[in-house]
mmCIF file of C-alpha atoms in Angstrom:
data_model
loop_
_atom_site.group_PDB
_atom_site.id
_atom_site.type_symbol
_atom_site.label_atom_id
_atom_site.label_comp_id
_atom_site.label_asym_id
_atom_site.label_seq_id
_atom_site.Cartn_x
_atom_site.Cartn_y
_atom_site.Cartn_z
ATOM 1 C CA MET H 1370 5.998 -1.514 9.188
ATOM 2 C CA ASN H 1371 7.787 1.106 7.139
ATOM 3 C CA ALA H 1372 5.550 2.040 4.208
ATOM 4 C CA LYS H 1373 8.235 4.211 2.628
ATOM 5 C CA GLU H 1374 10.646 1.270 2.478
ATOM 6 C CA ILE H 1375 7.919 -1.097 1.306
ATOM 7 C CA ARG H 1376 7.059 1.331 -1.488
ATOM 8 C CA LYS H 1377 10.551 0.822 -2.935
ATOM 9 C CA LEU H 1378 9.649 -2.824 -3.627
ATOM 10 C CA PHE H 1379 6.934 -1.781 -6.103
ATOM 11 C CA PRO H 1380 8.675 -0.709 -9.341
ATOM 12 C CA ILE H 1381 5.600 0.917 -10.904
ATOM 13 C CA LEU H 1382 5.362 3.452 -8.071
ATOM 14 C CA ASP H 1383 8.760 4.919 -8.923
ATOM 15 C CA GLN H 1384 7.574 7.154 -11.742
ATOM 16 C CA GLU H 1385 6.015 10.484 -12.573
ATOM 17 C CA VAL H 1386 2.531 10.830 -14.049
ATOM 18 C CA ASN H 1387 1.628 14.068 -15.793
ATOM 19 C CA GLY H 1388 4.777 15.687 -14.406
ATOM 20 C CA HIS H 1389 4.103 14.706 -10.797
ATOM 21 C CA LYS H 1390 5.227 11.889 -8.527
ATOM 22 C CA LEU H 1391 2.678 9.095 -8.814
ATOM 23 C CA VAL H 1392 0.284 8.835 -5.885
ATOM 24 C CA TYR H 1393 -1.621 5.582 -6.390
ATOM 25 C CA LEU H 1394 -4.877 5.524 -4.431
ATOM 26 C CA ASP H 1395 -6.847 2.908 -6.361
ATOM 27 C CA SER H 1396 -5.809 -0.342 -4.710
ATOM 28 C CA ALA H 1397 -9.407 -1.413 -4.069
ATOM 29 C CA ALA H 1398 -9.714 -1.757 -7.852
ATOM 30 C CA THR H 1399 -6.340 -3.479 -8.218
ATOM 31 C CA SER H 1400 -3.164 -3.359 -6.180
ATOM 32 C CA GLN H 1401 0.321 -2.830 -7.511
ATOM 33 C CA LYS H 1402 2.773 -5.746 -7.597
ATOM 34 C CA PRO H 1403 5.982 -6.090 -5.570
ATOM 35 C CA ILE H 1404 9.174 -7.098 -7.315
ATOM 36 C CA GLN H 1405 9.040 -10.518 -5.608
ATOM 37 C CA VAL H 1406 5.812 -11.367 -7.442
ATOM 38 C CA ILE H 1407 7.071 -10.049 -10.766
ATOM 39 C CA GLU H 1408 10.258 -12.082 -10.429
ATOM 40 C CA ALA H 1409 8.389 -15.257 -9.426
ATOM 41 C CA ILE H 1410 6.248 -15.086 -12.563
ATOM 42 C CA ASP H 1411 9.244 -14.186 -14.725
ATOM 43 C CA ASN H 1412 11.222 -17.079 -13.270
ATOM 44 C CA TYR H 1413 8.424 -19.533 -14.048
ATOM 45 C CA TYR H 1414 8.308 -18.515 -17.708
ATOM 46 C CA ARG H 1415 12.098 -18.364 -18.028
ATOM 47 C CA GLN H 1416 13.070 -21.479 -16.071
ATOM 48 C CA TYR H 1417 10.295 -24.092 -15.823
ATOM 49 C CA ASN H 1418 7.314 -23.196 -17.997
ATOM 50 C CA SER H 1419 5.376 -26.435 -18.447
ATOM 51 C CA ASN H 1420 1.921 -27.852 -17.953
ATOM 52 C CA VAL H 1421 1.107 -29.373 -14.590
ATOM 53 C CA HIS H 1422 0.011 -32.809 -13.368
ATOM 54 C CA ARG H 1423 0.304 -34.524 -16.765
ATOM 55 C CA GLY H 1424 4.012 -34.810 -17.460
ATOM 56 C CA VAL H 1425 6.740 -36.807 -15.711
ATOM 57 C CA HIS H 1426 9.601 -34.730 -17.098
ATOM 58 C CA THR H 1427 11.584 -32.347 -14.903
ATOM 59 C CA LEU H 1428 9.968 -29.088 -16.019
ATOM 60 C CA GLY H 1429 6.500 -30.558 -15.543
ATOM 61 C CA THR H 1430 7.401 -31.706 -12.051
ATOM 62 C CA ARG H 1431 8.767 -28.279 -11.114
ATOM 63 C CA ALA H 1432 5.672 -26.543 -12.495
ATOM 64 C CA THR H 1433 3.385 -28.922 -10.606
ATOM 65 C CA ASP H 1434 5.346 -28.357 -7.409
ATOM 66 C CA GLY H 1435 5.063 -24.585 -7.875
ATOM 67 C CA TYR H 1436 1.344 -24.733 -8.626
ATOM 68 C CA GLU H 1437 0.415 -27.093 -5.811
ATOM 69 C CA GLY H 1438 2.838 -25.328 -3.483
ATOM 70 C CA ALA H 1439 0.843 -22.145 -4.061
ATOM 71 C CA ARG H 1440 -2.333 -24.001 -3.082
ATOM 72 C CA GLU H 1441 -0.760 -24.962 0.239
ATOM 73 C CA LYS H 1442 0.236 -21.320 0.790
ATOM 74 C CA VAL H 1443 -3.386 -20.291 0.233
ATOM 75 C CA ARG H 1444 -4.574 -22.995 2.626
ATOM 76 C CA LYS H 1445 -2.345 -21.658 5.388
ATOM 77 C CA PHE H 1446 -3.188 -18.051 4.515
ATOM 78 C CA ILE H 1447 -6.926 -18.564 5.137
ATOM 79 C CA ASN H 1448 -6.518 -21.456 7.619
ATOM 80 C CA ALA H 1449 -8.478 -23.973 5.559
ATOM 81 C CA SER H 1450 -8.513 -27.521 6.921
ATOM 82 C CA SER H 1451 -7.113 -29.054 3.736
ATOM 83 C CA THR H 1452 -5.861 -28.142 0.271
ATOM 84 C CA GLU H 1453 -8.891 -30.089 -0.967
ATOM 85 C CA GLU H 1454 -10.916 -27.036 0.091
ATOM 86 C CA VAL H 1455 -8.867 -24.594 -2.031
ATOM 87 C CA VAL H 1456 -9.940 -24.247 -5.664
ATOM 88 C CA PHE H 1457 -8.097 -21.922 -8.048
ATOM 89 C CA THR H 1458 -10.390 -19.799 -10.237
ATOM 90 C CA ARG H 1459 -10.086 -16.666 -12.363
ATOM 91 C CA GLY H 1460 -11.113 -14.497 -9.417
ATOM 92 C CA THR H 1461 -13.890 -13.534 -7.016
ATOM 93 C CA THR H 1462 -16.482 -13.229 -9.777
ATOM 94 C CA THR H 1463 -15.828 -16.725 -11.114
ATOM 95 C CA SER H 1464 -15.801 -18.171 -7.612
ATOM 96 C CA ILE H 1465 -19.175 -16.714 -6.647
ATOM 97 C CA ASN H 1466 -20.719 -17.710 -9.974
ATOM 98 C CA THR H 1467 -19.455 -21.256 -9.473
ATOM 99 C CA ILE H 1468 -21.003 -21.411 -6.010
ATOM 100 C CA ALA H 1469 -24.317 -20.005 -7.271
ATOM 101 C CA VAL H 1470 -24.517 -22.489 -10.144
ATOM 102 C CA SER H 1471 -22.972 -25.619 -8.662
ATOM 103 C CA TYR H 1472 -24.219 -25.393 -5.087
ATOM 104 C CA GLY H 1473 -27.208 -23.111 -5.607
ATOM 105 C CA ARG H 1474 -29.058 -24.982 -8.341
ATOM 106 C CA GLU H 1475 -28.891 -28.234 -6.399
ATOM 107 C CA ASN H 1476 -29.880 -26.801 -3.028
ATOM 108 C CA VAL H 1477 -32.266 -23.916 -3.708
ATOM 109 C CA LYS H 1478 -35.842 -24.353 -4.912
ATOM 110 C CA GLU H 1479 -39.023 -22.338 -5.354
ATOM 111 C CA GLY H 1480 -40.092 -20.687 -2.121
ATOM 112 C CA ASP H 1481 -36.568 -20.632 -0.671
ATOM 113 C CA GLU H 1482 -34.738 -17.413 0.139
ATOM 114 C CA ILE H 1483 -31.326 -15.986 -0.716
ATOM 115 C CA VAL H 1484 -30.136 -13.109 1.480
ATOM 116 C CA ILE H 1485 -27.589 -10.462 0.468
ATOM 117 C CA SER H 1486 -27.211 -6.759 1.342
ATOM 118 C CA TYR H 1487 -27.564 -3.402 -0.375
ATOM 119 C CA MET H 1488 -23.826 -2.817 -0.200
ATOM 120 C CA GLU H 1489 -22.834 -5.798 -2.355
ATOM 121 C CA HIS H 1490 -20.625 -5.597 -5.431
ATOM 122 C CA HIS H 1491 -22.398 -6.575 -8.650
ATOM 123 C CA SER H 1492 -20.428 -9.828 -8.612
ATOM 124 C CA ASN H 1493 -22.253 -10.730 -5.409
ATOM 125 C CA ILE H 1494 -25.666 -9.640 -6.692
ATOM 126 C CA ILE H 1495 -26.137 -10.822 -10.262
ATOM 127 C CA PRO H 1496 -25.270 -14.527 -9.694
ATOM 128 C CA TRP H 1497 -27.942 -14.638 -6.966
ATOM 129 C CA GLN H 1498 -30.454 -12.788 -9.145
ATOM 130 C CA GLN H 1499 -29.892 -15.428 -11.811
ATOM 131 C CA LEU H 1500 -30.193 -18.248 -9.302
ATOM 132 C CA ALA H 1501 -33.468 -16.803 -8.004
ATOM 133 C CA LYS H 1502 -34.833 -16.575 -11.554
ATOM 134 C CA HIS H 1503 -33.711 -20.127 -12.340
ATOM 135 C CA THR H 1504 -35.180 -21.677 -9.185
ATOM 136 C CA GLY H 1505 -38.101 -19.433 -8.270
ATOM 137 C CA ALA H 1506 -36.438 -18.463 -4.994
ATOM 138 C CA THR H 1507 -36.814 -15.033 -3.402
ATOM 139 C CA LEU H 1508 -33.841 -12.668 -3.245
ATOM 140 C CA LYS H 1509 -33.915 -10.593 -0.041
ATOM 141 C CA TYR H 1510 -31.752 -7.645 0.958
ATOM 142 C CA LEU H 1511 -30.432 -6.845 4.412
ATOM 143 C CA PRO H 1512 -31.165 -3.184 5.207
ATOM 144 C CA LEU H 1513 -28.317 -0.845 6.119
ATOM 145 C CA GLN H 1514 -28.021 1.534 9.021
ATOM 146 C CA GLU H 1515 -27.600 5.240 8.323
ATOM 147 C CA ASP H 1516 -23.804 4.950 8.540
ATOM 148 C CA GLY H 1517 -23.690 2.033 6.094
ATOM 149 C CA THR H 1518 -23.316 -0.760 8.646
ATOM 150 C CA ILE H 1519 -25.376 -3.920 9.133
ATOM 151 C CA SER H 1520 -27.365 -4.432 12.325
ATOM 152 C CA LEU H 1521 -27.433 -7.968 13.724
ATOM 153 C CA GLU H 1522 -31.020 -7.314 14.771
ATOM 154 C CA ASP H 1523 -31.867 -6.785 11.092
ATOM 155 C CA VAL H 1524 -29.928 -9.951 10.229
ATOM 156 C CA ARG H 1525 -32.086 -11.937 12.661
ATOM 157 C CA LYS H 1526 -35.255 -10.433 11.209
ATOM 158 C CA THR H 1527 -34.252 -11.037 7.575
ATOM 159 C CA ILE H 1528 -32.838 -14.564 7.732
ATOM 160 C CA THR H 1529 -35.550 -17.178 8.265
ATOM 161 C CA SER H 1530 -35.950 -20.937 8.188
ATOM 162 C CA ASN H 1531 -36.630 -20.544 4.450
ATOM 163 C CA THR H 1532 -33.220 -18.974 3.848
ATOM 164 C CA LYS H 1533 -30.824 -21.335 2.104
ATOM 165 C CA ILE H 1534 -27.936 -19.009 1.195
ATOM 166 C CA VAL H 1535 -26.569 -15.853 2.833
ATOM 167 C CA SER H 1536 -23.882 -14.080 0.798
ATOM 168 C CA ILE H 1537 -22.243 -10.958 2.232
ATOM 169 C CA MET H 1538 -19.053 -9.053 1.476
ATOM 170 C CA HIS H 1539 -16.546 -9.067 4.320
ATOM 171 C CA VAL H 1540 -15.494 -5.471 3.610
ATOM 172 C CA SER H 1541 -17.409 -2.987 1.461
ATOM 173 C CA ASN H 1542 -15.534 -1.681 -1.581
ATOM 174 C CA VAL H 1543 -17.506 1.577 -1.322
ATOM 175 C CA LEU H 1544 -18.292 2.249 2.327
ATOM 176 C CA GLY H 1545 -15.274 0.545 3.842
ATOM 177 C CA THR H 1546 -17.655 -1.166 6.266
ATOM 178 C CA MET H 1547 -16.196 -4.218 7.998
ATOM 179 C CA ASN H 1548 -19.098 -6.609 8.383
ATOM 180 C CA PRO H 1549 -19.541 -8.971 11.386
ATOM 181 C CA ILE H 1550 -19.249 -12.101 9.269
ATOM 182 C CA LYS H 1551 -18.726 -14.484 12.181
ATOM 183 C CA ASP H 1552 -21.966 -13.338 13.828
ATOM 184 C CA ILE H 1553 -23.899 -13.397 10.556
ATOM 185 C CA ALA H 1554 -22.625 -16.908 9.817
ATOM 186 C CA LYS H 1555 -23.831 -18.085 13.224
ATOM 187 C CA ILE H 1556 -27.332 -16.723 12.558
ATOM 188 C CA ALA H 1557 -27.339 -18.232 9.062
ATOM 189 C CA HIS H 1558 -26.377 -21.658 10.397
ATOM 190 C CA GLU H 1559 -28.979 -21.489 13.153
ATOM 191 C CA ASN H 1560 -31.547 -21.186 10.363
ATOM 192 C CA GLY H 1561 -30.056 -23.952 8.229
ATOM 193 C CA ALA H 1562 -28.478 -21.641 5.617
ATOM 194 C CA VAL H 1563 -24.939 -21.642 4.252
ATOM 195 C CA MET H 1564 -22.687 -18.594 4.549
ATOM 196 C CA VAL H 1565 -20.878 -17.284 1.448
ATOM 197 C CA VAL H 1566 -18.296 -14.541 1.961
ATOM 198 C CA ASP H 1567 -17.009 -12.132 -0.676
ATOM 199 C CA GLY H 1568 -13.469 -11.641 0.592
ATOM 200 C CA ALA H 1569 -12.175 -9.528 -2.303
ATOM 201 C CA GLN H 1570 -11.613 -6.500 -0.054
ATOM 202 C CA SER H 1571 -10.667 -8.347 3.127
ATOM 203 C CA ALA H 1572 -8.137 -11.024 2.155
ATOM 204 C CA PRO H 1573 -5.541 -8.423 1.015
ATOM 205 C CA HIS H 1574 -5.848 -6.287 4.142
ATOM 206 C CA LEU H 1575 -6.543 -8.342 7.262
ATOM 207 C CA LYS H 1576 -6.280 -11.871 8.609
ATOM 208 C CA VAL H 1577 -9.051 -14.085 7.247
ATOM 209 C CA ASP H 1578 -9.525 -17.360 9.129
ATOM 210 C CA VAL H 1579 -12.262 -19.429 7.493
ATOM 211 C CA GLN H 1580 -12.486 -21.811 10.424
ATOM 212 C CA ASP H 1581 -12.891 -18.986 12.922
ATOM 213 C CA LEU H 1582 -15.468 -17.226 10.714
ATOM 214 C CA ASP H 1583 -17.162 -20.597 10.133
ATOM 215 C CA CYS H 1584 -18.090 -19.574 6.597
ATOM 216 C CA ASP H 1585 -19.093 -22.287 4.156
ATOM 217 C CA PHE H 1586 -17.553 -20.561 1.140
ATOM 218 C CA LEU H 1587 -15.064 -17.723 0.619
ATOM 219 C CA ALA H 1588 -14.121 -16.013 -2.640
ATOM 220 C CA PHE H 1589 -11.205 -13.656 -3.272
ATOM 221 C CA SER H 1590 -8.905 -12.403 -6.042
ATOM 222 C CA GLY H 1591 -5.132 -12.343 -6.360
ATOM 223 C CA HIS H 1592 -4.831 -9.016 -8.152
ATOM 224 C CA LYS H 1593 -6.086 -7.008 -5.163
ATOM 225 C CA MET H 1594 -3.423 -8.445 -2.856
ATOM 226 C CA GLY H 1595 -0.216 -7.881 -4.802
ATOM 227 C CA GLY H 1596 -0.713 -10.912 -7.041
ATOM 228 C CA PRO H 1597 -1.352 -11.098 -10.789
ATOM 229 C CA THR H 1598 -4.674 -10.663 -12.540
ATOM 230 C CA GLY H 1599 -6.691 -13.681 -13.648
ATOM 231 C CA ILE H 1600 -6.171 -15.802 -10.527
ATOM 232 C CA GLY H 1601 -8.464 -16.197 -7.541
ATOM 233 C CA VAL H 1602 -9.670 -18.663 -4.971
ATOM 234 C CA MET H 1603 -12.896 -20.436 -4.142
ATOM 235 C CA TYR H 1604 -12.729 -21.916 -0.662
ATOM 236 C CA GLY H 1605 -15.465 -24.332 0.309
ATOM 237 C CA LYS H 1606 -15.992 -26.688 3.203
ATOM 238 C CA LYS H 1607 -15.064 -30.157 2.011
ATOM 239 C CA HIS H 1608 -18.478 -31.727 2.590
ATOM 240 C CA HIS H 1609 -20.080 -29.096 0.342
ATOM 241 C CA LEU H 1610 -17.499 -29.380 -2.425
ATOM 242 C CA GLU H 1611 -17.711 -33.164 -2.472
ATOM 243 C CA LYS H 1612 -21.424 -33.000 -3.300
ATOM 244 C CA MET H 1613 -21.121 -30.210 -5.884
ATOM 245 C CA GLU H 1614 -20.843 -30.828 -9.619
ATOM 246 C CA PRO H 1615 -18.217 -29.075 -11.776
ATOM 247 C CA VAL H 1616 -19.360 -26.230 -14.021
ATOM 248 C CA GLU H 1617 -16.533 -26.583 -16.555
ATOM 249 C CA PHE H 1618 -15.732 -29.855 -18.241
ATOM 250 C CA GLY H 1619 -12.727 -31.076 -20.218
ATOM 251 C CA GLY H 1620 -9.101 -31.877 -19.576
ATOM 252 C CA GLU H 1621 -7.471 -31.871 -16.146
ATOM 253 C CA MET H 1622 -10.727 -32.379 -14.208
ATOM 254 C CA ILE H 1623 -11.576 -35.899 -15.368
ATOM 255 C CA ASP H 1624 -10.805 -39.313 -13.934
ATOM 256 C CA PHE H 1625 -12.247 -41.592 -16.613
ATOM 257 C CA VAL H 1626 -13.956 -40.710 -19.899
ATOM 258 C CA GLY H 1627 -16.162 -43.227 -21.647
ATOM 259 C CA LEU H 1628 -18.330 -42.911 -24.732
ATOM 260 C CA GLN H 1629 -21.465 -41.993 -22.760
ATOM 261 C CA GLU H 1630 -20.332 -41.302 -19.198
ATOM 262 C CA SER H 1631 -17.357 -39.750 -17.440
ATOM 263 C CA THR H 1632 -16.132 -39.446 -13.884
ATOM 264 C CA TRP H 1633 -14.294 -36.601 -12.179
ATOM 265 C CA LYS H 1634 -11.039 -36.251 -10.344
ATOM 266 C CA GLU H 1635 -11.088 -35.844 -6.594
ATOM 267 C CA LEU H 1636 -11.062 -32.442 -4.890
ATOM 268 C CA PRO H 1637 -9.989 -29.806 -5.666
ATOM 269 C CA TRP H 1638 -9.104 -30.666 -9.260
ATOM 270 C CA LYS H 1639 -12.634 -31.558 -10.393
ATOM 271 C CA PHE H 1640 -13.353 -27.802 -10.414
ATOM 272 C CA GLU H 1641 -10.217 -26.877 -12.403
ATOM 273 C CA GLY H 1642 -10.991 -27.927 -15.962
ATOM 274 C CA GLY H 1643 -8.445 -27.190 -18.683
ATOM 275 C CA THR H 1644 -4.876 -26.020 -18.329
ATOM 276 C CA PRO H 1645 -4.933 -24.091 -15.042
ATOM 277 C CA ILE H 1646 -3.644 -20.598 -14.341
ATOM 278 C CA ILE H 1647 -0.174 -21.855 -13.468
ATOM 279 C CA ALA H 1648 1.817 -18.610 -13.562
ATOM 280 C CA GLY H 1649 -1.019 -16.824 -11.785
ATOM 281 C CA ALA H 1650 -1.053 -19.333 -8.946
ATOM 282 C CA ILE H 1651 2.723 -19.113 -8.564
ATOM 283 C CA GLY H 1652 2.461 -15.316 -8.530
ATOM 284 C CA LEU H 1653 -0.314 -15.476 -5.940
ATOM 285 C CA GLY H 1654 1.847 -17.739 -3.798
ATOM 286 C CA ALA H 1655 4.663 -15.184 -3.971
ATOM 287 C CA ALA H 1656 2.227 -12.412 -3.013
ATOM 288 C CA ILE H 1657 1.097 -14.409 0.022
ATOM 289 C CA ASP H 1658 4.727 -14.912 1.075
ATOM 290 C CA PHE H 1659 5.261 -11.156 0.755
ATOM 291 C CA LEU H 1660 2.170 -10.204 2.782
ATOM 292 C CA GLN H 1661 2.887 -12.714 5.523
ATOM 293 C CA GLU H 1662 6.470 -11.542 5.833
ATOM 294 C CA ILE H 1663 5.179 -8.049 6.573
ATOM 295 C CA GLY H 1664 2.253 -9.317 8.653
ATOM 296 C CA LEU H 1665 -1.466 -8.901 8.023
ATOM 297 C CA ASP H 1666 -1.936 -7.414 11.493
ATOM 298 C CA GLU H 1667 0.631 -4.726 10.687
ATOM 299 C CA ILE H 1668 -1.006 -4.023 7.327
ATOM 300 C CA GLU H 1669 -4.440 -3.667 8.913
ATOM 301 C CA LYS H 1670 -3.071 -1.383 11.629
ATOM 302 C CA HIS H 1671 -1.316 0.778 9.023
ATOM 303 C CA GLU H 1672 -4.463 1.119 6.916
ATOM 304 C CA HIS H 1673 -6.598 2.052 9.933
ATOM 305 C CA LYS H 1674 -4.062 4.786 10.681
ATOM 306 C CA LEU H 1675 -4.244 6.058 7.097
ATOM 307 C CA ALA H 1676 -8.056 5.957 7.138
ATOM 308 C CA ALA H 1677 -8.155 7.955 10.385
ATOM 309 C CA TYR H 1678 -5.767 10.549 8.992
ATOM 310 C CA ALA H 1679 -7.671 10.797 5.714
ATOM 311 C CA LEU H 1680 -11.023 11.172 7.483
ATOM 312 C CA GLU H 1681 -9.587 13.979 9.598
ATOM 313 C CA ARG H 1682 -7.921 15.847 6.717
ATOM 314 C CA MET H 1683 -10.690 15.418 4.160
ATOM 315 C CA SER H 1684 -13.381 16.477 6.625
ATOM 316 C CA GLU H 1685 -11.684 19.880 6.796
ATOM 317 C CA ILE H 1686 -12.622 20.583 3.160
ATOM 318 C CA GLU H 1687 -15.839 22.574 2.838
ATOM 319 C CA GLY H 1688 -18.502 20.808 0.788
ATOM 320 C CA MET H 1689 -17.001 17.344 1.345
ATOM 321 C CA THR H 1690 -19.373 14.388 1.862
ATOM 322 C CA ILE H 1691 -17.808 11.157 3.096
ATOM 323 C CA TYR H 1692 -19.754 7.900 3.013
ATOM 324 C CA GLY H 1693 -19.567 4.990 5.426
ATOM 325 C CA PRO H 1694 -18.677 4.587 9.109
ATOM 326 C CA LYS H 1695 -17.153 7.634 10.741
ATOM 327 C CA ASN H 1696 -15.056 5.585 13.192
ATOM 328 C CA PRO H 1697 -11.861 4.573 11.346
ATOM 329 C CA GLN H 1698 -11.587 1.447 13.498
ATOM 330 C CA ASN H 1699 -14.877 0.247 11.991
ATOM 331 C CA ARG H 1700 -13.818 0.688 8.386
ATOM 332 C CA ALA H 1701 -11.155 -0.474 5.990
ATOM 333 C CA GLY H 1702 -8.526 1.712 4.353
ATOM 334 C CA LEU H 1703 -10.634 3.498 1.781
ATOM 335 C CA ILE H 1704 -12.630 6.718 1.635
ATOM 336 C CA THR H 1705 -15.538 7.200 -0.754
ATOM 337 C CA PHE H 1706 -16.617 10.793 -1.126
ATOM 338 C CA ASN H 1707 -18.217 13.541 -3.169
ATOM 339 C CA LEU H 1708 -17.183 17.162 -3.478
ATOM 340 C CA ALA H 1709 -20.147 19.534 -3.626
ATOM 341 C CA ASP H 1710 -21.108 20.704 -7.133
ATOM 342 C CA VAL H 1711 -18.242 18.772 -8.776
ATOM 343 C CA HIS H 1712 -18.927 15.530 -10.623
ATOM 344 C CA PRO H 1713 -16.766 12.618 -9.401
ATOM 345 C CA HIS H 1714 -15.337 12.094 -12.889
ATOM 346 C CA ASP H 1715 -14.228 15.740 -12.925
ATOM 347 C CA VAL H 1716 -12.663 15.270 -9.497
ATOM 348 C CA ALA H 1717 -10.743 12.216 -10.728
ATOM 349 C CA THR H 1718 -9.648 14.019 -13.909
ATOM 350 C CA VAL H 1719 -8.215 17.009 -12.052
ATOM 351 C CA LEU H 1720 -6.496 14.741 -9.531
ATOM 352 C CA ASP H 1721 -4.995 12.711 -12.376
ATOM 353 C CA ALA H 1722 -3.459 15.899 -13.747
ATOM 354 C CA GLU H 1723 -1.689 16.134 -10.379
ATOM 355 C CA GLY H 1724 -0.443 12.544 -10.643
ATOM 356 C CA ILE H 1725 -3.036 11.207 -8.183
ATOM 357 C CA ALA H 1726 -4.947 8.063 -9.191
ATOM 358 C CA VAL H 1727 -8.413 7.617 -7.644
ATOM 359 C CA ARG H 1728 -11.528 5.793 -8.820
ATOM 360 C CA ALA H 1729 -14.756 7.507 -9.914
ATOM 361 C CA GLY H 1730 -18.102 5.968 -10.841
ATOM 362 C CA HIS H 1731 -20.598 3.585 -9.291
ATOM 363 C CA HIS H 1732 -17.863 1.092 -8.268
ATOM 364 C CA CYS H 1733 -19.941 -1.871 -9.485
ATOM 365 C CA ALA H 1734 -22.424 -1.155 -6.701
ATOM 366 C CA GLN H 1735 -25.413 0.515 -8.336
ATOM 367 C CA PRO H 1736 -27.980 -0.632 -5.733
ATOM 368 C CA LEU H 1737 -25.786 0.972 -3.067
ATOM 369 C CA MET H 1738 -25.526 4.184 -5.102
ATOM 370 C CA LYS H 1739 -29.327 4.256 -5.197
ATOM 371 C CA TRP H 1740 -29.432 3.727 -1.425
ATOM 372 C CA LEU H 1741 -26.971 6.619 -1.009
ATOM 373 C CA ASP H 1742 -29.116 8.690 -3.409
ATOM 374 C CA VAL H 1743 -26.201 9.471 -5.717
ATOM 375 C CA SER H 1744 -25.327 8.346 -9.229
ATOM 376 C CA SER H 1745 -21.607 8.020 -8.564
ATOM 377 C CA THR H 1746 -18.830 8.842 -6.126
ATOM 378 C CA ALA H 1747 -15.064 9.225 -6.007
ATOM 379 C CA ARG H 1748 -12.963 6.779 -4.002
ATOM 380 C CA ALA H 1749 -9.447 6.851 -2.606
ATOM 381 C CA SER H 1750 -8.237 3.445 -1.425
ATOM 382 C CA PHE H 1751 -5.028 2.729 0.455
ATOM 383 C CA TYR H 1752 -2.647 -0.177 0.779
ATOM 384 C CA LEU H 1753 0.574 -1.085 2.531
ATOM 385 C CA TYR H 1754 2.671 1.128 0.224
ATOM 386 C CA ASN H 1755 0.708 4.328 0.908
ATOM 387 C CA THR H 1756 1.776 7.018 3.370
ATOM 388 C CA GLU H 1757 0.341 10.063 5.121
ATOM 389 C CA GLU H 1758 2.176 12.126 2.506
ATOM 390 C CA ASP H 1759 -0.060 10.491 -0.112
ATOM 391 C CA ILE H 1760 -3.085 11.646 1.880
ATOM 392 C CA ASP H 1761 -1.662 15.154 2.018
ATOM 393 C CA SER H 1762 -1.232 15.111 -1.763
ATOM 394 C CA LEU H 1763 -4.846 13.974 -2.142
ATOM 395 C CA VAL H 1764 -6.146 16.729 0.126
ATOM 396 C CA ASN H 1765 -4.081 19.381 -1.677
ATOM 397 C CA GLY H 1766 -5.388 18.038 -4.998
ATOM 398 C CA LEU H 1767 -8.989 18.201 -3.770
ATOM 399 C CA VAL H 1768 -8.513 21.798 -2.620
ATOM 400 C CA LYS H 1769 -7.148 22.658 -6.091
ATOM 401 C CA THR H 1770 -10.118 20.873 -7.667
ATOM 402 C CA LYS H 1771 -12.564 22.856 -5.574
ATOM 403 C CA GLU H 1772 -10.805 26.131 -6.385
ATOM 404 C CA TYR H 1773 -10.669 25.331 -10.080
ATOM 405 C CA PHE H 1774 -14.380 24.649 -10.398
ATOM 406 C CA SER H 1775 -15.263 27.627 -8.198
ATOM 407 C CA ASN H 1776 -13.400 29.862 -10.663
ATOM 408 C CA VAL H 1777 -14.944 28.161 -13.709
ATOM 409 C CA PHE H 1778 -18.495 28.470 -12.462
#
């Protein structure tokens, strides 16, 4: 793949920020959008804006075809068995909360266990904390190895016959760790637990096959994979979803409404109460088309190459601490780091003055920050439109940052 040519398809990247060419290294927070996605959303609003499912007029039919067509694209993208297993949500957070409430409250009781890890995003911690409080279950954490990876030996020790839910991120948004989800799912199932996967940082960057992983649930967001904000996916195995109750009630998700009782539509619509995120789904479908045209294997290979180059270049800077696996083949395309004696927010501010966008803070992973024994870090995250020249700009900016604060103090 040619990242320089791909970059031309992202209009926002063709600009200067603070007098410098924009170097966008914050795709783990949200990716930029290719022109194909922007045009797909624009075309919906200009040409066939209408509500779905309800109307028999032409615009309604076109909108329904676009919306349900996007669902089929998602099904193929993650290799789900049926579109009945693909539920549109507002994003990863909503998906995991729905699983915790709808599945968790019916299947977890006092004395049961829920297993997550120290590296989880807050969106994959707080719903399980709340479920544990509601049910009296115990929330357990998988320990991490020194390099921020998960040992399968620790997985076997932590998951027991009392474990009902295991929920792990596929790729860490801080460490870049690529977790062995397939192996963890096997251990979870051997103990009678279901496997929930936070795919927010994996679905945009590598092939995710839910049947191969054998996960029971998968959650991911459109905005991290070139799609619009406010749209995401909750995948669930059909036999789980059929038994689960909706968490939102109203229009769209009902079959029959009586004075005292109501019944729900079949899957997946019983989980999609209210007017759905029609433009978002259409935009997500366009993003999937775009990614598949390039190839997820090519994107993953490109990001591994960038990660290797960034690890090499950044390690040359004196006082640099890099977190996560040292082998670039064992990590995704992001580098979380700290520069000695310089606060991460100061690092990000100086880089921004050079037109370089990075993230600074706790990255919605405060338990992991505590495990790392830091309050915050800086993070540079890469995507298909980034190049080695972007890494060079980052390294030059970090050297300037170090020099600036050395002179100040």
